[in-house]
Amino acid sequence: MKAAKGRVFKYGDNVDTDVIIPARYLNSSDPAELAQHCMEDIDKGFIDKVHKGDIIVATKNFGCGSSREHAPIAIKAAGVSCVIAETFARIFYRNAINIGLPIVECPEAAQAIEAGDEVEVDFDSGVITDVTKGTTYQGQAFPEFMQKIIAAEGLVNYINTTQSHADLG
Amino acid sequence: MGMTMTQKILAAHAGLSQVEAGQLIEADLDLVLGNDITSPVAIKEMEKMKVDGVFDKDKIALVPDHFVPNKDIKSAEHCKCVREFAKRNEITNYFEVGQMGIEHALLPEQGLTVAGDVIIGADSHTCTYGALGAFSTGVGSTDMAAGMATGKAWFKVPSAIKFNLTGKPSEWVSGKDVILHIIGMIGVDGALYKSMEFTGDGIANLTMDDRFTIANMVIEAGGKNGIFPVDELAISYMKEHSTREYKIYEADADAVYDEEYTIDLSTLRPTVAFPHLPENTKTIDEIKEYIKIDQVVIGSCTNGRLDDLRIAAKVLKDRHVAEGMRCIVIPATQTIYLQAMEEGLLKTFIEAGAIVSTPTCGPCLGGYMGILAEGERCVSTTNRNFVGRMGHVNSEIYLASPAVAAASAVAGKISCPCKLS
């Protein structure tokens, strides 16, 4: 699997899907349009600051709240290559995997990495490297089944190739 | 090793005699649900799949409820997309304006959810049906698409937290206070990835509507699902509403739980969650400050059922909302609306200076029908009080029961029926 590399945007606990993509924009399902409002209610102007490949790092329970897949879709379409958090809310976790947005759980990295750091993530090993600080962390590698879904760029492509979810690795 | 109630339902739907926490399984689905926000994305994803239509036209429920009656052109286009998909695939359970209601109040009422089911819905409050002893959980649009296409979903088998409920709630304490108390106790990620299994003789003192409210908000503690044992009350509810066969699962006596809590319902007090997290709870007795309120919303998948409206009407009867107060009452389904009308509840609301709306999720998620301006405060019977959830990022939502919401509408500040003259 590929790796991610980029500058970090750092957030705290309980970043909910309402601030990731406010419901007032949910009358659209167009990824590019959703990306324009990504993180708007927690970090106004995020879309003007983010560059392709950048990484979001947050602490506990990232993506809590609504089941809207528009949240990981907006993050992915904004160019973010990976989200690292102490923990993810479970529906966001599923949704991210299902649409092929790489996410990694790693409490140590989530605590230590700071905004603006340059960070590299190897999805196969789960190793996170803070290039700025010269530190490495071991994130939780995905079970093989989830790695396959991410590698296929989402559940739809995965099902198209396997005809079921049954290959649970 | 013994299994929890949730694990037993999942094992049966995966064709396995035994499952354990952490195991990845593929389970057969009894129902796949979507609404007007999540279904269009799911439909688009499903069209990319190499499948001929849906797995079973009777096991899919499509309920446009968030932005209907259509709030703007884009929402109208989304609803049109869902409507045409339903027609094209001959979906039995598509609910048009006029038949629709807020999905999680509507589906049990229509008898589409029964004990023993495995249900996924592209809406986080799909966990509501655990009140009937089903495994039900919220997913995203892609899972909904895969579910509609294959009739299956992948799950990581959850571990569980057990909540032993004892005693009888006192007057003005309802299911909302129970679940707010629990979320305040364990936090918004206290049950992350886990089942919340309710048990104990106190459950007999909770109405079905109380149980729906409690199961509805387990997601606010991060829970994967919430589940109640199937007792006589649940059975009579299912017999009244459904022709489907239900199946009762019980946790093994030696089932293992990560944690266990005992809650004496008689000790609970009306509870309010302060901005901006459902875990920021205070009992009504702990609120000493004067918190002026601009708007009250009574409704939603959490508290828009008949019991909720009856309680609100009891408080508002022969009273009037405070000057400048906007009080919005939203019966959750057409049936509830009609019953409320026949019981005279709507008359009470209107005479009290409240408005009554057709069923919609509208204000709960800041869609329409009650958006807050900068600096405004709302007491709401809904389920989330996140930053900007109901409008401006500098507005505030206080989550409470219908009793507290109605009393606050009268007092113009956070209040309780016990404090009204």
mmCIF file with all atom_site columns, C-alpha atoms in Angstrom, chain A residues 25-34 70 73, chain B residues 37 40-41 44 78:
data_model
loop_
_atom_site.group_PDB
_atom_site.id
_atom_site.type_symbol
_atom_site.label_atom_id
_atom_site.label_alt_id
_atom_site.label_comp_id
_atom_site.label_asym_id
_atom_site.label_entity_id
_atom_site.label_seq_id
_atom_site.pdbx_PDB_ins_code
_atom_site.Cartn_x
_atom_site.Cartn_y
_atom_site.Cartn_z
_atom_site.occupancy
_atom_site.B_iso_or_equiv
_atom_site.pdbx_formal_charge
_atom_site.auth_seq_id
_atom_site.auth_comp_id
_atom_site.auth_asym_id
_atom_site.auth_atom_id
_atom_site.pdbx_PDB_model_num
ATOM 1  C CA . TYR A 1 25 ? -24.329 22.142 2.922  1.00 0.00 ? 25 TYR A CA 1
ATOM 2  C CA . LEU A 1 26 ? -25.805 18.649 2.858  1.00 0.00 ? 26 LEU A CA 1
ATOM 3  C CA . ASN A 1 27 ? -28.203 19.613 0.109  1.00 0.00 ? 27 ASN A CA 1
ATOM 4  C CA . SER A 1 28 ? -25.189 18.796 -2.086 1.00 0.00 ? 28 SER A CA 1
ATOM 5  C CA . SER A 1 29 ? -23.424 15.467 -2.503 1.00 0.00 ? 29 SER A CA 1
ATOM 6  C CA . ASP A 1 30 ? -20.759 16.758 -4.895 1.00 0.00 ? 30 ASP A CA 1
ATOM 7  C CA . PRO A 1 31 ? -17.297 16.060 -3.370 1.00 0.00 ? 31 PRO A CA 1
ATOM 8  C CA . ALA A 1 32 ? -15.706 19.249 -4.795 1.00 0.00 ? 32 ALA A CA 1
ATOM 9  C CA . GLU A 1 33 ? -18.529 21.410 -3.453 1.00 0.00 ? 33 GLU A CA 1
ATOM 10 C CA . LEU A 1 34 ? -18.432 19.704 -0.038 1.00 0.00 ? 34 LEU A CA 1
ATOM 11 C CA . HIS A 1 70 ? -20.137 13.626 3.302  1.00 0.00 ? 70 HIS A CA 1
ATOM 12 C CA . ILE A 1 73 ? -15.783 12.663 1.393  1.00 0.00 ? 73 ILE A CA 1
ATOM 13 C CA . ILE B 2 37 ? -29.412 13.096 2.713  1.00 0.00 ? 37 ILE B CA 1
ATOM 14 C CA . PRO B 2 40 ? -28.543 9.943  -2.968 1.00 0.00 ? 40 PRO B CA 1
ATOM 15 C CA . VAL B 2 41 ? -24.868 9.208  -2.189 1.00 0.00 ? 41 VAL B CA 1
ATOM 16 C CA . LYS B 2 44 ? -24.721 6.893  -6.825 1.00 0.00 ? 44 LYS B CA 1
ATOM 17 C CA . HIS B 2 78 ? -32.081 14.823 -3.824 1.00 0.00 ? 78 HIS B CA 1
#
